[in-house]
PDB file of C-alpha atoms in Angstrom:
ATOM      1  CA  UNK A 375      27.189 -17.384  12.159  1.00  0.00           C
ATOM      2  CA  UNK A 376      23.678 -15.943  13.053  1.00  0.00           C
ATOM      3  CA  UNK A 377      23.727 -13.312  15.497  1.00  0.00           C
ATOM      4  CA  UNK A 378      21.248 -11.854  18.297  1.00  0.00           C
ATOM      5  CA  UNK A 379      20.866  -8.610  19.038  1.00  0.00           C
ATOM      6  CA  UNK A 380      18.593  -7.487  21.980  1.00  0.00           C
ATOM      7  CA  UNK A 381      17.043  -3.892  22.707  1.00  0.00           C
ATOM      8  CA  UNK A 382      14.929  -2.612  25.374  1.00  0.00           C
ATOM      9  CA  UNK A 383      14.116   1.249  26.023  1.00  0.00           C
ATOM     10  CA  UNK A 384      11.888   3.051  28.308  1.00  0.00           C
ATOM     11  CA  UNK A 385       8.629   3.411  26.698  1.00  0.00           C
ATOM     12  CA  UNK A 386       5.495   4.891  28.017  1.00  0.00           C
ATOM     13  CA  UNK A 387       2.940   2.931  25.915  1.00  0.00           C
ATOM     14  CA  UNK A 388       0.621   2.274  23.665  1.00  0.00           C
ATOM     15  CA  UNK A 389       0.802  -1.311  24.832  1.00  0.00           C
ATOM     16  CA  UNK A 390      -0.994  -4.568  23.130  1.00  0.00           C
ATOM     17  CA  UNK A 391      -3.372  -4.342  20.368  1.00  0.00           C
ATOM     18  CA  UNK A 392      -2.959  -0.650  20.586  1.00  0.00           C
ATOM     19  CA  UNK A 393       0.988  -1.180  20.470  1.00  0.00           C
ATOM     20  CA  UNK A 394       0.216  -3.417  17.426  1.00  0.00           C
ATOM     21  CA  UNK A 395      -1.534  -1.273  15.210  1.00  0.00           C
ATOM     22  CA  UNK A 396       0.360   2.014  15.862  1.00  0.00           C
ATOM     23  CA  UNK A 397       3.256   0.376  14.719  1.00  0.00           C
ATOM     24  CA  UNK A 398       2.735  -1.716  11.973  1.00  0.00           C
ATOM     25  CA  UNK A 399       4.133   0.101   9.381  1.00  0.00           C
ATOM     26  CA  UNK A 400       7.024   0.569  11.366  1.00  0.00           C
ATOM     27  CA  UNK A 401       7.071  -3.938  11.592  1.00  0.00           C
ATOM     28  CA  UNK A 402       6.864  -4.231   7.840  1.00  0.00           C
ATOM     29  CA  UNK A 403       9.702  -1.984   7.342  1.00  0.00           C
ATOM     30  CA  UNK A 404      11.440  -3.696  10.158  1.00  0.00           C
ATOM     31  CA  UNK A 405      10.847  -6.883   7.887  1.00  0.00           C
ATOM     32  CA  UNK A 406      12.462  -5.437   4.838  1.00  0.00           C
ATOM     33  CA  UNK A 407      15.827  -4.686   6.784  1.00  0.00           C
ATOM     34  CA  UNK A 408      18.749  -6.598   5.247  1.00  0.00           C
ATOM     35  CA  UNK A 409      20.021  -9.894   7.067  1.00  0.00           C
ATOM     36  CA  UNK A 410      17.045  -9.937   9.240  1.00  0.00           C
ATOM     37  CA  UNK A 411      15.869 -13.505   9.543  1.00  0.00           C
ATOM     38  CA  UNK A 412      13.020 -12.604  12.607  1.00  0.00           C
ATOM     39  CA  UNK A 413      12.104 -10.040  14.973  1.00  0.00           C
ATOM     40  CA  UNK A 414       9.968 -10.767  18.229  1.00  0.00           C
ATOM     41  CA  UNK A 415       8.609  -8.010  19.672  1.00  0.00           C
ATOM     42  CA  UNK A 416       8.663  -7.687  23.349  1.00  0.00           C
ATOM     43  CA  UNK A 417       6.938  -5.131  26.044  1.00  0.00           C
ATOM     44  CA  UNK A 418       6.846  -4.891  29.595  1.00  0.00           C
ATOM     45  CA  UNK A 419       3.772  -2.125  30.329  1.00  0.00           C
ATOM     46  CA  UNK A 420       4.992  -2.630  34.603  1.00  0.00           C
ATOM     47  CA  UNK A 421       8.170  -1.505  33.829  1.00  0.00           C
ATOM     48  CA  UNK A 422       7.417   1.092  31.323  1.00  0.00           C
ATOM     49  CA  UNK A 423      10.239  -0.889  28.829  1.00  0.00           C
ATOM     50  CA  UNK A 424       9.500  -2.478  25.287  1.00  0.00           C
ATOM     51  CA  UNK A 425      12.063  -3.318  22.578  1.00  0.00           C
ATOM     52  CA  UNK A 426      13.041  -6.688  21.040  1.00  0.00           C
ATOM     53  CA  UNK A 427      14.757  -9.834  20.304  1.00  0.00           C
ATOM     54  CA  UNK A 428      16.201  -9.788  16.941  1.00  0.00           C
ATOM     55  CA  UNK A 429      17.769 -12.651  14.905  1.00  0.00           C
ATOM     56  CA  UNK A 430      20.557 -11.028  11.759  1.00  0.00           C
ATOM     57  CA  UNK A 431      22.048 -13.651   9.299  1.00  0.00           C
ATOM     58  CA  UNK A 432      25.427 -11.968  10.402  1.00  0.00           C
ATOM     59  CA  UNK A 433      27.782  -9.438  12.481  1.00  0.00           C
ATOM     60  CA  UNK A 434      27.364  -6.218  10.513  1.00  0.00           C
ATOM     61  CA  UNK A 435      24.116  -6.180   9.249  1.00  0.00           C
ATOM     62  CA  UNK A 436      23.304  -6.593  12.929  1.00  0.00           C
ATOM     63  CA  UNK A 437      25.124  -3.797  13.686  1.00  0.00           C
ATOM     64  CA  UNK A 438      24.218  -1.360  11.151  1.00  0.00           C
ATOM     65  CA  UNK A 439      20.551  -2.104  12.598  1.00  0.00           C
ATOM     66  CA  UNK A 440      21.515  -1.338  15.728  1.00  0.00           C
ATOM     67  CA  UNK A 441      23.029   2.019  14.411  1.00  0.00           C
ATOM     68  CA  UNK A 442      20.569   3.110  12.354  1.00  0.00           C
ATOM     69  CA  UNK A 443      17.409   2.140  14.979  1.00  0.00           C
ATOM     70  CA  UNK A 444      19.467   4.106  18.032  1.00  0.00           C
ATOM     71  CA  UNK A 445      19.044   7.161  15.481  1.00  0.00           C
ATOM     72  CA  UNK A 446      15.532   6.523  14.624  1.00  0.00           C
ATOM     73  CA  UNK A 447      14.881   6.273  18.409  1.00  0.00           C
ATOM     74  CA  UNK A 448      16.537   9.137  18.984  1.00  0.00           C
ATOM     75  CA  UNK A 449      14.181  10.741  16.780  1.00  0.00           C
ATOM     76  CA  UNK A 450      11.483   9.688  18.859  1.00  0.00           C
ATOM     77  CA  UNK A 451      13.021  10.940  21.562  1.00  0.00           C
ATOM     78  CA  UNK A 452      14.229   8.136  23.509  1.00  0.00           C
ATOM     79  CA  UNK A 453      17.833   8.598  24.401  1.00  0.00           C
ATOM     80  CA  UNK A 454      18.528   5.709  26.664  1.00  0.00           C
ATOM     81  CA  UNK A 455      19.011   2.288  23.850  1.00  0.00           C
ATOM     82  CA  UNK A 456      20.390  -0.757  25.699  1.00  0.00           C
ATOM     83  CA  UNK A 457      21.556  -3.059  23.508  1.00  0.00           C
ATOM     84  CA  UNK A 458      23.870  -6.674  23.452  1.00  0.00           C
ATOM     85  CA  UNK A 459      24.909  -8.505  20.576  1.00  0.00           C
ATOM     86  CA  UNK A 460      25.203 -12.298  20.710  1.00  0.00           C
ATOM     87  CA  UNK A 461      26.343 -14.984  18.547  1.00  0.00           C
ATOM     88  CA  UNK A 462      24.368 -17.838  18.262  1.00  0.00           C
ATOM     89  CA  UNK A 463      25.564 -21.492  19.567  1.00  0.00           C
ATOM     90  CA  UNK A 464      23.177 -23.300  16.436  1.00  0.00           C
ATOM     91  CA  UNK A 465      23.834 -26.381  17.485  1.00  0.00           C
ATOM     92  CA  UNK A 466      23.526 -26.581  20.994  1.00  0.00           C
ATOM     93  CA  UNK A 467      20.213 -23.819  20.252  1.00  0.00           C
ATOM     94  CA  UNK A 468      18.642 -26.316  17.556  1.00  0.00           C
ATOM     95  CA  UNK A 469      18.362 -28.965  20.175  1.00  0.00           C
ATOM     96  CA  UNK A 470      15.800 -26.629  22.368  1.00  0.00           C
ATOM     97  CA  UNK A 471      14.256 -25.723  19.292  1.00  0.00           C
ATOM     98  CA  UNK A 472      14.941 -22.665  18.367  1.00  0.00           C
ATOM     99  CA  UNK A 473      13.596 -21.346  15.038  1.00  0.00           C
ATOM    100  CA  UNK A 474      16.852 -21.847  13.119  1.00  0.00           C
ATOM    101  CA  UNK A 475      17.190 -23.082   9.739  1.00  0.00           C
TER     102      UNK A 475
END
């Protein structure tokens, strides 16, 4: 069963295009992380929050994400992580068309 985990953090910015291409190199490593099926990015400049929505082909790669990007975080200096973990209803999320396969 595909699950969802979600993460939002304070975050001060850049924001956008700027956001975009400060981080890409952290996306495409994002990318490479095993059981990752998609990441969308998400920011919210008004509330000084930005994190994402993140789709894993299972439980524990899921969660050893979560672990390891809390520590990376960390590293950045952002202690405060808040994140939920979700499994996915596929069928009843395939009917609104959600990018499932």
């Amino acid at each position: 069963m595909t699950v969802l985990l979600q993460i939002d953090f304070p975050f001060s910015g850049p924001w956008g295009e700027d956001m975009a291409a400060g981080m890409k190199a952290l996306a495409a490593s994002i990318a490479e992380e095993p059981g990752l099926v998609w990441k969308i990015w998400t920011e919210n400049r008004e509330a000084g929050e930005a994190g994402g929505i993140y789709l894993f082909t299972d439980r524990d790669s899921a969660q050893a994400y979560l672990e390891m990007h809390r520590a990376r975080l960390l590293g950045f200096g952002i202690a405060t992580v808040n994140a939920k973990l979700f499994d996915v209803n596929r069928n009843l999320s395939l009917i609104d068309r959600a990018p499932l396969s």
